[in-house]
Amino acid sequence: MSNTNRVIPLTCSGHTRPVVDLHFSPITRDGKYYLISACKDGNPMLRDGVTGDWIGTFKGHKGAVWSARLSKDANKAVTGSADFTAKIWNTQTGEEMHSFNHKHIVRATEFNHDDTKIVTGGKEGLLRIYDLYRPDAHPLEVTGHEDTIKAVVWNEEHHAVLSTGDDSTIRIWDLRTMRQRDIIQTSSPVSTMSLSADGQYVCWAAGKTANFWKLDSALEDIKTIETKERTSSVSLHPSHEKFVAGSDEDLWVRIYDFNTSEVKDVYKGHHGPIHTVSYSPDGKLYATGSEDGTIRLWQTDPTKPYGLWQKEVEI
């Protein structure tokens, strides 16, 4: 394990309760990218992805927000909440565009490839797909899970939606038929699941494991890395050479070598367990969200100036 440089994170304050989900947008046409956060305070926030500067807060939920995702152009956001709704927001104005009612807590949300549809999941164990061009139409509903759905991934290239959660399964649904195509049994309930920034890998945390599956490979080719602590969230660097992991058992951020499975670096900055981690689309920083109510942005390579880190950081 090496720690040759002291990494000083940027602290993004504003939330008043635990931060439970983070998502970076892709790099937009203007060369920027953005960060959205979901928090138990019920107020998802939008920030500049590089600096962490607050842009706005989406007001309208009446319960904890468990999921937040940005569209590919960052012009829209979708959030899922304990108030039994998923909401679509205009990120330019902060206005609510649509609100979709559910029968229980919404834990997972995601846009499709062209941001014309969303998929949601939650306490009902039911997947719903909504058409944003026809927001008042009845959604397509898919059953199969036996417990809470905590994460969903939409992968248009492989005509699939993936869903996972407390029933220790990842279910792969064929978008052409909306029938279950495959199932992955996991060793423990899955806490988080996401696509890598380049869309090649599905990454998930389950118990004391970090897991990675390349979408164009067989289901047997899942890479599972054992961790000493319970892993709450993982994110793969765009280079596929390393990944960041957070734990809800301690305060440490860990960087692993993807090929050797060894811990390369360990950093402390939060004052509470870490619930969510995410690499930026350019791989130059990663974000962490914690029980302490803060978001922290960490420079991937402390020796190179980037964003607000304009000077080399030394011990």
PDB file of C-alpha atoms in Angstrom:
ATOM      1  CA  MET A   1       0.000   0.000   0.000  1.00  0.00           C
ATOM      2  CA  SER A   2       1.411   3.395  -0.957  1.00  0.00           C
ATOM      3  CA  ASN A   3       0.469   6.926  -0.015  1.00  0.00           C
ATOM      4  CA  THR A   4       3.200   9.146  -1.469  1.00  0.00           C
ATOM      5  CA  ASN A   5       1.037  12.267  -1.714  1.00  0.00           C
ATOM      6  CA  ARG A   6      -1.305  13.845   0.727  1.00  0.00           C
ATOM      7  CA  VAL A   7      -4.655  14.234  -1.013  1.00  0.00           C
ATOM      8  CA  ILE A   8      -6.688  17.191   0.189  1.00  0.00           C
ATOM      9  CA  PRO A   9     -10.335  16.936  -0.927  1.00  0.00           C
ATOM     10  CA  LEU A  10     -12.680  19.800  -1.655  1.00  0.00           C
ATOM     11  CA  THR A  11     -15.626  19.796   0.741  1.00  0.00           C
ATOM     12  CA  CYS A  12     -19.071  20.573  -0.675  1.00  0.00           C
ATOM     13  CA  SER A  13     -21.485  21.564   2.078  1.00  0.00           C
ATOM     14  CA  GLY A  14     -25.179  22.374   1.897  1.00  0.00           C
ATOM     15  CA  HIS A  15     -26.950  19.134   2.697  1.00  0.00           C
ATOM     16  CA  THR A  16     -28.258  18.648   6.218  1.00  0.00           C
ATOM     17  CA  ARG A  17     -28.560  14.855   6.322  1.00  0.00           C
ATOM     18  CA  PRO A  18     -26.686  11.833   4.871  1.00  0.00           C
ATOM     19  CA  VAL A  19     -25.756  11.934   1.176  1.00  0.00           C
ATOM     20  CA  VAL A  20     -26.797   8.597  -0.340  1.00  0.00           C
ATOM     21  CA  ASP A  21     -26.303   8.887  -4.118  1.00  0.00           C
ATOM     22  CA  LEU A  22     -24.012  10.796  -6.503  1.00  0.00           C
ATOM     23  CA  HIS A  23     -23.962  10.935 -10.290  1.00  0.00           C
ATOM     24  CA  PHE A  24     -21.733  12.778 -12.756  1.00  0.00           C
ATOM     25  CA  SER A  25     -23.099  13.743 -16.153  1.00  0.00           C
ATOM     26  CA  PRO A  26     -21.097  12.907 -19.279  1.00  0.00           C
ATOM     27  CA  ILE A  27     -18.938  15.735 -20.628  1.00  0.00           C
ATOM     28  CA  THR A  28     -21.362  18.111 -22.360  1.00  0.00           C
ATOM     29  CA  ARG A  29     -20.963  20.067 -25.585  1.00  0.00           C
ATOM     30  CA  ASP A  30     -19.506  23.037 -23.742  1.00  0.00           C
ATOM     31  CA  GLY A  31     -16.723  20.831 -22.345  1.00  0.00           C
ATOM     32  CA  LYS A  32     -18.128  20.797 -18.810  1.00  0.00           C
ATOM     33  CA  TYR A  33     -19.703  18.143 -16.643  1.00  0.00           C
ATOM     34  CA  TYR A  34     -22.013  18.297 -13.653  1.00  0.00           C
ATOM     35  CA  LEU A  35     -22.687  16.450 -10.403  1.00  0.00           C
ATOM     36  CA  ILE A  36     -26.044  15.708  -8.804  1.00  0.00           C
ATOM     37  CA  SER A  37     -26.538  14.461  -5.255  1.00  0.00           C
ATOM     38  CA  ALA A  38     -29.399  12.666  -3.520  1.00  0.00           C
ATOM     39  CA  CYS A  39     -29.811  13.186   0.202  1.00  0.00           C
ATOM     40  CA  LYS A  40     -32.092  12.182   3.034  1.00  0.00           C
ATOM     41  CA  ASP A  41     -32.868  15.880   3.554  1.00  0.00           C
ATOM     42  CA  GLY A  42     -35.146  15.662   0.491  1.00  0.00           C
ATOM     43  CA  ASN A  43     -33.301  18.364  -1.463  1.00  0.00           C
ATOM     44  CA  PRO A  44     -31.242  17.049  -4.401  1.00  0.00           C
ATOM     45  CA  MET A  45     -28.515  19.479  -5.477  1.00  0.00           C
ATOM     46  CA  LEU A  46     -26.768  20.254  -8.750  1.00  0.00           C
ATOM     47  CA  ARG A  47     -23.097  21.289  -8.791  1.00  0.00           C
ATOM     48  CA  ASP A  48     -20.315  22.097 -11.200  1.00  0.00           C
ATOM     49  CA  GLY A  49     -18.537  18.762 -11.572  1.00  0.00           C
ATOM     50  CA  VAL A  50     -14.983  20.137 -11.494  1.00  0.00           C
ATOM     51  CA  THR A  51     -15.201  22.763  -8.766  1.00  0.00           C
ATOM     52  CA  GLY A  52     -18.117  21.443  -6.716  1.00  0.00           C
ATOM     53  CA  ASP A  53     -19.705  24.899  -6.820  1.00  0.00           C
ATOM     54  CA  TRP A  54     -23.404  24.821  -5.997  1.00  0.00           C
ATOM     55  CA  ILE A  55     -25.653  25.593  -8.972  1.00  0.00           C
ATOM     56  CA  GLY A  56     -29.093  24.912  -7.552  1.00  0.00           C
ATOM     57  CA  THR A  57     -31.390  22.836  -5.348  1.00  0.00           C
ATOM     58  CA  PHE A  58     -34.475  21.047  -6.646  1.00  0.00           C
ATOM     59  CA  LYS A  59     -37.376  21.801  -4.309  1.00  0.00           C
ATOM     60  CA  GLY A  60     -40.508  19.677  -4.293  1.00  0.00           C
ATOM     61  CA  HIS A  61     -39.944  16.301  -2.636  1.00  0.00           C
ATOM     62  CA  LYS A  62     -41.560  15.660   0.731  1.00  0.00           C
ATOM     63  CA  GLY A  63     -39.289  12.833   1.840  1.00  0.00           C
ATOM     64  CA  ALA A  64     -35.749  11.536   1.629  1.00  0.00           C
ATOM     65  CA  VAL A  65     -34.330  11.392  -1.897  1.00  0.00           C
ATOM     66  CA  TRP A  66     -32.603   8.059  -2.545  1.00  0.00           C
ATOM     67  CA  SER A  67     -31.625   8.351  -6.205  1.00  0.00           C
ATOM     68  CA  ALA A  68     -30.561  11.149  -8.550  1.00  0.00           C
ATOM     69  CA  ARG A  69     -29.432  10.924 -12.185  1.00  0.00           C
ATOM     70  CA  LEU A  70     -28.600  13.471 -14.888  1.00  0.00           C
ATOM     71  CA  SER A  71     -29.513  13.159 -18.552  1.00  0.00           C
ATOM     72  CA  LYS A  72     -26.732  12.778 -21.125  1.00  0.00           C
ATOM     73  CA  ASP A  73     -26.811  16.515 -21.967  1.00  0.00           C
ATOM     74  CA  ALA A  74     -27.313  17.448 -18.283  1.00  0.00           C
ATOM     75  CA  ASN A  75     -30.449  19.423 -19.177  1.00  0.00           C
ATOM     76  CA  LYS A  76     -32.728  17.141 -17.160  1.00  0.00           C
ATOM     77  CA  ALA A  77     -32.526  15.264 -13.878  1.00  0.00           C
ATOM     78  CA  VAL A  78     -34.572  12.417 -12.424  1.00  0.00           C
ATOM     79  CA  THR A  79     -34.918  11.769  -8.687  1.00  0.00           C
ATOM     80  CA  GLY A  80     -36.583   9.036  -6.645  1.00  0.00           C
ATOM     81  CA  SER A  81     -37.919   9.633  -3.158  1.00  0.00           C
ATOM     82  CA  ALA A  82     -39.469   8.245   0.003  1.00  0.00           C
ATOM     83  CA  ASP A  83     -42.513  10.402  -0.792  1.00  0.00           C
ATOM     84  CA  PHE A  84     -43.554   7.695  -3.311  1.00  0.00           C
ATOM     85  CA  THR A  85     -42.651   9.788  -6.376  1.00  0.00           C
ATOM     86  CA  ALA A  86     -40.059  10.039  -9.107  1.00  0.00           C
ATOM     87  CA  LYS A  87     -39.636  13.550 -10.480  1.00  0.00           C
ATOM     88  CA  ILE A  88     -38.155  15.001 -13.664  1.00  0.00           C
ATOM     89  CA  TRP A  89     -36.466  18.395 -13.346  1.00  0.00           C
ATOM     90  CA  ASN A  90     -35.305  21.073 -15.762  1.00  0.00           C
ATOM     91  CA  THR A  91     -31.715  21.704 -14.661  1.00  0.00           C
ATOM     92  CA  GLN A  92     -31.619  25.110 -16.366  1.00  0.00           C
ATOM     93  CA  THR A  93     -34.543  26.547 -14.403  1.00  0.00           C
ATOM     94  CA  GLY A  94     -34.846  24.137 -11.461  1.00  0.00           C
ATOM     95  CA  GLU A  95     -38.526  23.630 -12.280  1.00  0.00           C
ATOM     96  CA  GLU A  96     -40.322  20.324 -11.866  1.00  0.00           C
ATOM     97  CA  MET A  97     -41.338  18.982 -15.286  1.00  0.00           C
ATOM     98  CA  HIS A  98     -43.188  15.787 -14.296  1.00  0.00           C
ATOM     99  CA  SER A  99     -43.989  13.832 -11.151  1.00  0.00           C
ATOM    100  CA  PHE A 100     -44.717  10.110 -11.351  1.00  0.00           C
ATOM    101  CA  ASN A 101     -46.643   8.586  -8.467  1.00  0.00           C
ATOM    102  CA  HIS A 102     -45.732   5.178  -7.052  1.00  0.00           C
ATOM    103  CA  LYS A 103     -47.264   3.027  -4.326  1.00  0.00           C
ATOM    104  CA  HIS A 104     -44.165   2.927  -2.146  1.00  0.00           C
ATOM    105  CA  ILE A 105     -40.645   4.384  -1.735  1.00  0.00           C
ATOM    106  CA  VAL A 106     -38.680   4.916  -4.970  1.00  0.00           C
ATOM    107  CA  ARG A 107     -35.060   3.828  -4.462  1.00  0.00           C
ATOM    108  CA  ALA A 108     -33.676   3.735  -8.024  1.00  0.00           C
ATOM    109  CA  THR A 109     -34.011   5.845 -11.183  1.00  0.00           C
ATOM    110  CA  GLU A 110     -32.273   6.070 -14.560  1.00  0.00           C
ATOM    111  CA  PHE A 111     -32.639   7.643 -18.014  1.00  0.00           C
ATOM    112  CA  ASN A 112     -32.449   5.676 -21.254  1.00  0.00           C
ATOM    113  CA  HIS A 113     -29.812   6.439 -23.915  1.00  0.00           C
ATOM    114  CA  ASP A 114     -31.638   9.394 -25.528  1.00  0.00           C
ATOM    115  CA  ASP A 115     -33.325  10.673 -22.340  1.00  0.00           C
ATOM    116  CA  THR A 116     -36.845  10.023 -23.639  1.00  0.00           C
ATOM    117  CA  LYS A 117     -37.688   7.388 -21.005  1.00  0.00           C
ATOM    118  CA  ILE A 118     -36.902   6.603 -17.389  1.00  0.00           C
ATOM    119  CA  VAL A 119     -36.916   3.389 -15.395  1.00  0.00           C
ATOM    120  CA  THR A 120     -37.715   3.299 -11.672  1.00  0.00           C
ATOM    121  CA  GLY A 121     -37.620   0.698  -8.913  1.00  0.00           C
ATOM    122  CA  GLY A 122     -38.079   0.599  -5.184  1.00  0.00           C
ATOM    123  CA  LYS A 123     -39.866  -0.923  -2.212  1.00  0.00           C
ATOM    124  CA  GLU A 124     -42.540  -2.528  -4.388  1.00  0.00           C
ATOM    125  CA  GLY A 125     -39.953  -4.716  -6.117  1.00  0.00           C
ATOM    126  CA  LEU A 126     -41.498  -3.551  -9.369  1.00  0.00           C
ATOM    127  CA  LEU A 127     -39.800  -2.006 -12.404  1.00  0.00           C
ATOM    128  CA  ARG A 128     -41.640   0.785 -14.188  1.00  0.00           C
ATOM    129  CA  ILE A 129     -40.696   2.401 -17.494  1.00  0.00           C
ATOM    130  CA  TYR A 130     -42.175   5.824 -18.262  1.00  0.00           C
ATOM    131  CA  ASP A 131     -42.265   7.552 -21.638  1.00  0.00           C
ATOM    132  CA  LEU A 132     -41.397  11.227 -21.120  1.00  0.00           C
ATOM    133  CA  TYR A 133     -43.150  12.155 -24.373  1.00  0.00           C
ATOM    134  CA  ARG A 134     -46.338  10.682 -22.888  1.00  0.00           C
ATOM    135  CA  PRO A 135     -45.944  11.317 -19.157  1.00  0.00           C
ATOM    136  CA  ASP A 136     -49.626  10.752 -18.426  1.00  0.00           C
ATOM    137  CA  ALA A 137     -49.678   7.314 -20.056  1.00  0.00           C
ATOM    138  CA  HIS A 138     -49.638   4.199 -17.893  1.00  0.00           C
ATOM    139  CA  PRO A 139     -46.058   2.949 -17.457  1.00  0.00           C
ATOM    140  CA  LEU A 140     -44.791  -0.426 -18.581  1.00  0.00           C
ATOM    141  CA  GLU A 141     -44.509  -2.577 -15.442  1.00  0.00           C
ATOM    142  CA  VAL A 142     -42.257  -5.601 -14.931  1.00  0.00           C
ATOM    143  CA  THR A 143     -42.309  -7.977 -11.958  1.00  0.00           C
ATOM    144  CA  GLY A 144     -39.750 -10.500 -10.785  1.00  0.00           C
ATOM    145  CA  HIS A 145     -37.870  -9.182  -7.774  1.00  0.00           C
ATOM    146  CA  GLU A 146     -38.801 -10.535  -4.357  1.00  0.00           C
ATOM    147  CA  ASP A 147     -37.608  -7.537  -2.328  1.00  0.00           C
ATOM    148  CA  THR A 148     -36.644  -3.860  -2.620  1.00  0.00           C
ATOM    149  CA  ILE A 149     -34.955  -2.749  -5.851  1.00  0.00           C
ATOM    150  CA  LYS A 150     -32.032  -0.482  -4.923  1.00  0.00           C
ATOM    151  CA  ALA A 151     -30.369   0.162  -8.270  1.00  0.00           C
ATOM    152  CA  VAL A 152     -31.145   0.096 -11.989  1.00  0.00           C
ATOM    153  CA  VAL A 153     -28.939   0.401 -15.078  1.00  0.00           C
ATOM    154  CA  TRP A 154     -30.191   1.082 -18.609  1.00  0.00           C
ATOM    155  CA  ASN A 155     -27.947  -0.319 -21.348  1.00  0.00           C
ATOM    156  CA  GLU A 156     -29.410   0.415 -24.761  1.00  0.00           C
ATOM    157  CA  GLU A 157     -26.478  -1.062 -26.706  1.00  0.00           C
ATOM    158  CA  HIS A 158     -27.313  -4.519 -25.371  1.00  0.00           C
ATOM    159  CA  HIS A 159     -31.101  -3.902 -25.347  1.00  0.00           C
ATOM    160  CA  ALA A 160     -31.194  -4.421 -21.602  1.00  0.00           C
ATOM    161  CA  VAL A 161     -32.217  -2.994 -18.269  1.00  0.00           C
ATOM    162  CA  LEU A 162     -30.485  -4.391 -15.185  1.00  0.00           C
ATOM    163  CA  SER A 163     -32.021  -4.219 -11.722  1.00  0.00           C
ATOM    164  CA  THR A 164     -30.821  -5.345  -8.308  1.00  0.00           C
ATOM    165  CA  GLY A 165     -31.362  -4.992  -4.594  1.00  0.00           C
ATOM    166  CA  ASP A 166     -32.208  -6.788  -1.391  1.00  0.00           C
ATOM    167  CA  ASP A 167     -33.106 -10.175  -2.905  1.00  0.00           C
ATOM    168  CA  SER A 168     -29.419 -10.805  -3.782  1.00  0.00           C
ATOM    169  CA  THR A 169     -30.044 -11.000  -7.512  1.00  0.00           C
ATOM    170  CA  ILE A 170     -29.189  -8.903 -10.541  1.00  0.00           C
ATOM    171  CA  ARG A 171     -31.878  -9.413 -13.139  1.00  0.00           C
ATOM    172  CA  ILE A 172     -31.259  -8.635 -16.794  1.00  0.00           C
ATOM    173  CA  TRP A 173     -34.391  -7.672 -18.736  1.00  0.00           C
ATOM    174  CA  ASP A 174     -34.630  -7.741 -22.522  1.00  0.00           C
ATOM    175  CA  LEU A 175     -36.016  -4.374 -23.632  1.00  0.00           C
ATOM    176  CA  ARG A 176     -37.484  -5.897 -26.797  1.00  0.00           C
ATOM    177  CA  THR A 177     -39.709  -8.331 -24.924  1.00  0.00           C
ATOM    178  CA  MET A 178     -39.451  -6.992 -21.316  1.00  0.00           C
ATOM    179  CA  ARG A 179     -38.865 -10.539 -20.169  1.00  0.00           C
ATOM    180  CA  GLN A 180     -36.058 -11.666 -17.933  1.00  0.00           C
ATOM    181  CA  ARG A 181     -33.081 -12.660 -20.090  1.00  0.00           C
ATOM    182  CA  ASP A 182     -30.628 -13.720 -17.366  1.00  0.00           C
ATOM    183  CA  ILE A 183     -30.051 -13.587 -13.640  1.00  0.00           C
ATOM    184  CA  ILE A 184     -26.896 -13.174 -11.554  1.00  0.00           C
ATOM    185  CA  GLN A 185     -27.019 -14.559  -8.026  1.00  0.00           C
ATOM    186  CA  THR A 186     -24.979 -12.432  -5.617  1.00  0.00           C
ATOM    187  CA  SER A 187     -23.430 -13.463  -2.311  1.00  0.00           C
ATOM    188  CA  SER A 188     -25.224 -10.695  -0.412  1.00  0.00           C
ATOM    189  CA  PRO A 189     -27.849  -8.026  -1.047  1.00  0.00           C
ATOM    190  CA  VAL A 190     -26.538  -5.422  -3.498  1.00  0.00           C
ATOM    191  CA  SER A 191     -26.245  -1.915  -2.062  1.00  0.00           C
ATOM    192  CA  THR A 192     -25.302  -0.018  -5.251  1.00  0.00           C
ATOM    193  CA  MET A 193     -24.873  -0.717  -8.967  1.00  0.00           C
ATOM    194  CA  SER A 194     -23.823   1.573 -11.813  1.00  0.00           C
ATOM    195  CA  LEU A 195     -22.276   1.674 -15.263  1.00  0.00           C
ATOM    196  CA  SER A 196     -18.657   2.684 -15.687  1.00  0.00           C
ATOM    197  CA  ALA A 197     -18.183   6.069 -17.340  1.00  0.00           C
ATOM    198  CA  ASP A 198     -17.484   4.471 -20.729  1.00  0.00           C
ATOM    199  CA  GLY A 199     -20.489   2.155 -20.432  1.00  0.00           C
ATOM    200  CA  GLN A 200     -18.413  -1.023 -20.726  1.00  0.00           C
ATOM    201  CA  TYR A 201     -18.691  -2.387 -17.188  1.00  0.00           C
ATOM    202  CA  VAL A 202     -21.497  -2.871 -14.707  1.00  0.00           C
ATOM    203  CA  CYS A 203     -20.089  -2.297 -11.205  1.00  0.00           C
ATOM    204  CA  TRP A 204     -21.763  -3.288  -7.953  1.00  0.00           C
ATOM    205  CA  ALA A 205     -21.092  -3.632  -4.231  1.00  0.00           C
ATOM    206  CA  ALA A 206     -22.459  -6.608  -2.295  1.00  0.00           C
ATOM    207  CA  GLY A 207     -21.393  -7.390   1.262  1.00  0.00           C
ATOM    208  CA  LYS A 208     -17.605  -7.530   1.441  1.00  0.00           C
ATOM    209  CA  THR A 209     -17.110  -7.635  -2.324  1.00  0.00           C
ATOM    210  CA  ALA A 210     -16.633  -5.280  -5.269  1.00  0.00           C
ATOM    211  CA  ASN A 211     -17.872  -6.772  -8.544  1.00  0.00           C
ATOM    212  CA  PHE A 212     -17.354  -5.925 -12.220  1.00  0.00           C
ATOM    213  CA  TRP A 213     -18.950  -7.452 -15.285  1.00  0.00           C
ATOM    214  CA  LYS A 214     -18.036  -6.471 -18.823  1.00  0.00           C
ATOM    215  CA  LEU A 215     -21.301  -6.277 -20.695  1.00  0.00           C
ATOM    216  CA  ASP A 216     -20.070  -8.019 -23.838  1.00  0.00           C
ATOM    217  CA  SER A 217     -18.698 -11.030 -21.909  1.00  0.00           C
ATOM    218  CA  ALA A 218     -20.302 -14.171 -20.505  1.00  0.00           C
ATOM    219  CA  LEU A 219     -21.997 -14.075 -17.115  1.00  0.00           C
ATOM    220  CA  GLU A 220     -19.292 -16.387 -15.779  1.00  0.00           C
ATOM    221  CA  ASP A 221     -16.653 -13.694 -16.393  1.00  0.00           C
ATOM    222  CA  ILE A 222     -17.604 -11.510 -13.437  1.00  0.00           C
ATOM    223  CA  LYS A 223     -14.570 -10.143 -11.593  1.00  0.00           C
ATOM    224  CA  THR A 224     -15.154 -10.288  -7.834  1.00  0.00           C
ATOM    225  CA  ILE A 225     -12.717  -8.660  -5.419  1.00  0.00           C
ATOM    226  CA  GLU A 226     -12.928  -9.526  -1.736  1.00  0.00           C
ATOM    227  CA  THR A 227     -12.693  -6.583   0.655  1.00  0.00           C
ATOM    228  CA  LYS A 228     -11.897  -6.663   4.364  1.00  0.00           C
ATOM    229  CA  GLU A 229     -14.710  -4.252   5.172  1.00  0.00           C
ATOM    230  CA  ARG A 230     -18.321  -4.134   4.032  1.00  0.00           C
ATOM    231  CA  THR A 231     -18.323  -2.214   0.768  1.00  0.00           C
ATOM    232  CA  SER A 232     -21.169   0.246   0.248  1.00  0.00           C
ATOM    233  CA  SER A 233     -20.270   1.629  -3.197  1.00  0.00           C
ATOM    234  CA  VAL A 234     -17.701   1.191  -5.985  1.00  0.00           C
ATOM    235  CA  SER A 235     -16.777   3.135  -9.126  1.00  0.00           C
ATOM    236  CA  LEU A 236     -14.375   2.081 -11.881  1.00  0.00           C
ATOM    237  CA  HIS A 237     -11.881   4.583 -13.309  1.00  0.00           C
ATOM    238  CA  PRO A 238     -12.318   5.206 -17.073  1.00  0.00           C
ATOM    239  CA  SER A 239      -8.881   3.647 -17.663  1.00  0.00           C
ATOM    240  CA  HIS A 240     -10.076   0.376 -16.041  1.00  0.00           C
ATOM    241  CA  GLU A 241      -6.812   0.337 -14.082  1.00  0.00           C
ATOM    242  CA  LYS A 242      -8.247   1.149 -10.650  1.00  0.00           C
ATOM    243  CA  PHE A 243     -11.453   1.675  -8.750  1.00  0.00           C
ATOM    244  CA  VAL A 244     -12.589   3.610  -5.713  1.00  0.00           C
ATOM    245  CA  ALA A 245     -14.591   2.001  -2.906  1.00  0.00           C
ATOM    246  CA  GLY A 246     -16.432   3.363   0.113  1.00  0.00           C
ATOM    247  CA  SER A 247     -17.620   1.523   3.198  1.00  0.00           C
ATOM    248  CA  ASP A 248     -20.484   2.128   5.587  1.00  0.00           C
ATOM    249  CA  GLU A 249     -18.369   0.601   8.378  1.00  0.00           C
ATOM    250  CA  ASP A 250     -15.588   3.210   8.555  1.00  0.00           C
ATOM    251  CA  LEU A 251     -14.485   6.656   7.324  1.00  0.00           C
ATOM    252  CA  TRP A 252     -11.871   5.622   4.741  1.00  0.00           C
ATOM    253  CA  VAL A 253     -11.792   5.987   0.966  1.00  0.00           C
ATOM    254  CA  ARG A 254      -9.867   3.137  -0.662  1.00  0.00           C
ATOM    255  CA  ILE A 255      -8.287   2.995  -4.103  1.00  0.00           C
ATOM    256  CA  TYR A 256      -7.783  -0.523  -5.490  1.00  0.00           C
ATOM    257  CA  ASP A 257      -5.684  -1.784  -8.371  1.00  0.00           C
ATOM    258  CA  PHE A 258      -8.242  -3.339 -10.726  1.00  0.00           C
ATOM    259  CA  ASN A 259      -5.819  -5.967 -12.063  1.00  0.00           C
ATOM    260  CA  THR A 260      -4.133  -7.102  -8.845  1.00  0.00           C
ATOM    261  CA  SER A 261      -7.062  -6.448  -6.434  1.00  0.00           C
ATOM    262  CA  GLU A 262      -4.623  -4.786  -4.014  1.00  0.00           C
ATOM    263  CA  VAL A 263      -5.366  -1.628  -2.042  1.00  0.00           C
ATOM    264  CA  LYS A 264      -3.133   1.121  -3.479  1.00  0.00           C
ATOM    265  CA  ASP A 265      -4.118   4.093  -1.322  1.00  0.00           C
ATOM    266  CA  VAL A 266      -6.291   4.862   1.685  1.00  0.00           C
ATOM    267  CA  TYR A 267      -7.552   8.363   2.477  1.00  0.00           C
ATOM    268  CA  LYS A 268      -9.604   9.883   5.268  1.00  0.00           C
ATOM    269  CA  GLY A 269     -11.640  13.055   4.993  1.00  0.00           C
ATOM    270  CA  HIS A 270     -15.209  12.297   6.035  1.00  0.00           C
ATOM    271  CA  HIS A 271     -16.535  12.262   9.585  1.00  0.00           C
ATOM    272  CA  GLY A 272     -19.109   9.571   8.883  1.00  0.00           C
ATOM    273  CA  PRO A 273     -19.424   6.326   6.880  1.00  0.00           C
ATOM    274  CA  ILE A 274     -19.326   6.632   3.094  1.00  0.00           C
ATOM    275  CA  HIS A 275     -22.507   5.706   1.220  1.00  0.00           C
ATOM    276  CA  THR A 276     -21.691   6.576  -2.384  1.00  0.00           C
ATOM    277  CA  VAL A 277     -18.639   7.070  -4.641  1.00  0.00           C
ATOM    278  CA  SER A 278     -18.298   8.048  -8.311  1.00  0.00           C
ATOM    279  CA  TYR A 279     -15.488   8.850 -10.757  1.00  0.00           C
ATOM    280  CA  SER A 280     -15.884  11.879 -13.012  1.00  0.00           C
ATOM    281  CA  PRO A 281     -16.213  11.200 -16.760  1.00  0.00           C
ATOM    282  CA  ASP A 282     -12.642  12.389 -17.424  1.00  0.00           C
ATOM    283  CA  GLY A 283     -11.290  10.317 -14.528  1.00  0.00           C
ATOM    284  CA  LYS A 284      -9.434  13.274 -13.032  1.00  0.00           C
ATOM    285  CA  LEU A 285     -11.413  13.302  -9.812  1.00  0.00           C
ATOM    286  CA  TYR A 286     -13.922  11.269  -7.857  1.00  0.00           C
ATOM    287  CA  ALA A 287     -16.719  12.239  -5.502  1.00  0.00           C
ATOM    288  CA  THR A 288     -17.747  10.681  -2.205  1.00  0.00           C
ATOM    289  CA  GLY A 289     -20.947  11.178  -0.230  1.00  0.00           C
ATOM    290  CA  SER A 290     -21.233  10.438   3.464  1.00  0.00           C
ATOM    291  CA  GLU A 291     -23.366  10.049   6.539  1.00  0.00           C
ATOM    292  CA  ASP A 292     -21.794  13.350   7.667  1.00  0.00           C
ATOM    293  CA  GLY A 293     -23.918  15.234   5.103  1.00  0.00           C
ATOM    294  CA  THR A 294     -21.024  16.375   2.933  1.00  0.00           C
ATOM    295  CA  ILE A 295     -19.750  15.632  -0.560  1.00  0.00           C
ATOM    296  CA  ARG A 296     -16.005  15.564  -1.057  1.00  0.00           C
ATOM    297  CA  LEU A 297     -14.160  15.824  -4.349  1.00  0.00           C
ATOM    298  CA  TRP A 298     -10.794  14.078  -4.525  1.00  0.00           C
ATOM    299  CA  GLN A 299      -8.095  14.636  -7.136  1.00  0.00           C
ATOM    300  CA  THR A 300      -7.137  11.343  -8.810  1.00  0.00           C
ATOM    301  CA  ASP A 301      -3.524  12.393  -9.367  1.00  0.00           C
ATOM    302  CA  PRO A 302      -2.361  14.883  -6.704  1.00  0.00           C
ATOM    303  CA  THR A 303       0.811  15.711  -8.655  1.00  0.00           C
ATOM    304  CA  LYS A 304      -1.042  17.337 -11.548  1.00  0.00           C
ATOM    305  CA  PRO A 305      -2.864  20.703 -11.426  1.00  0.00           C
ATOM    306  CA  TYR A 306      -6.576  20.374 -12.101  1.00  0.00           C
ATOM    307  CA  GLY A 307      -9.596  22.553 -11.396  1.00  0.00           C
ATOM    308  CA  LEU A 308      -9.165  24.245  -8.039  1.00  0.00           C
ATOM    309  CA  TRP A 309      -6.071  22.141  -7.358  1.00  0.00           C
ATOM    310  CA  GLN A 310      -3.654  24.419  -9.184  1.00  0.00           C
ATOM    311  CA  LYS A 311      -0.470  23.514  -7.314  1.00  0.00           C
ATOM    312  CA  GLU A 312       1.255  20.243  -6.571  1.00  0.00           C
ATOM    313  CA  VAL A 313       0.244  18.920  -3.165  1.00  0.00           C
ATOM    314  CA  GLU A 314       3.160  17.731  -1.050  1.00  0.00           C
ATOM    315  CA  ILE A 315       3.364  15.965   2.273  1.00  0.00           C
TER     316      ILE A 315
END
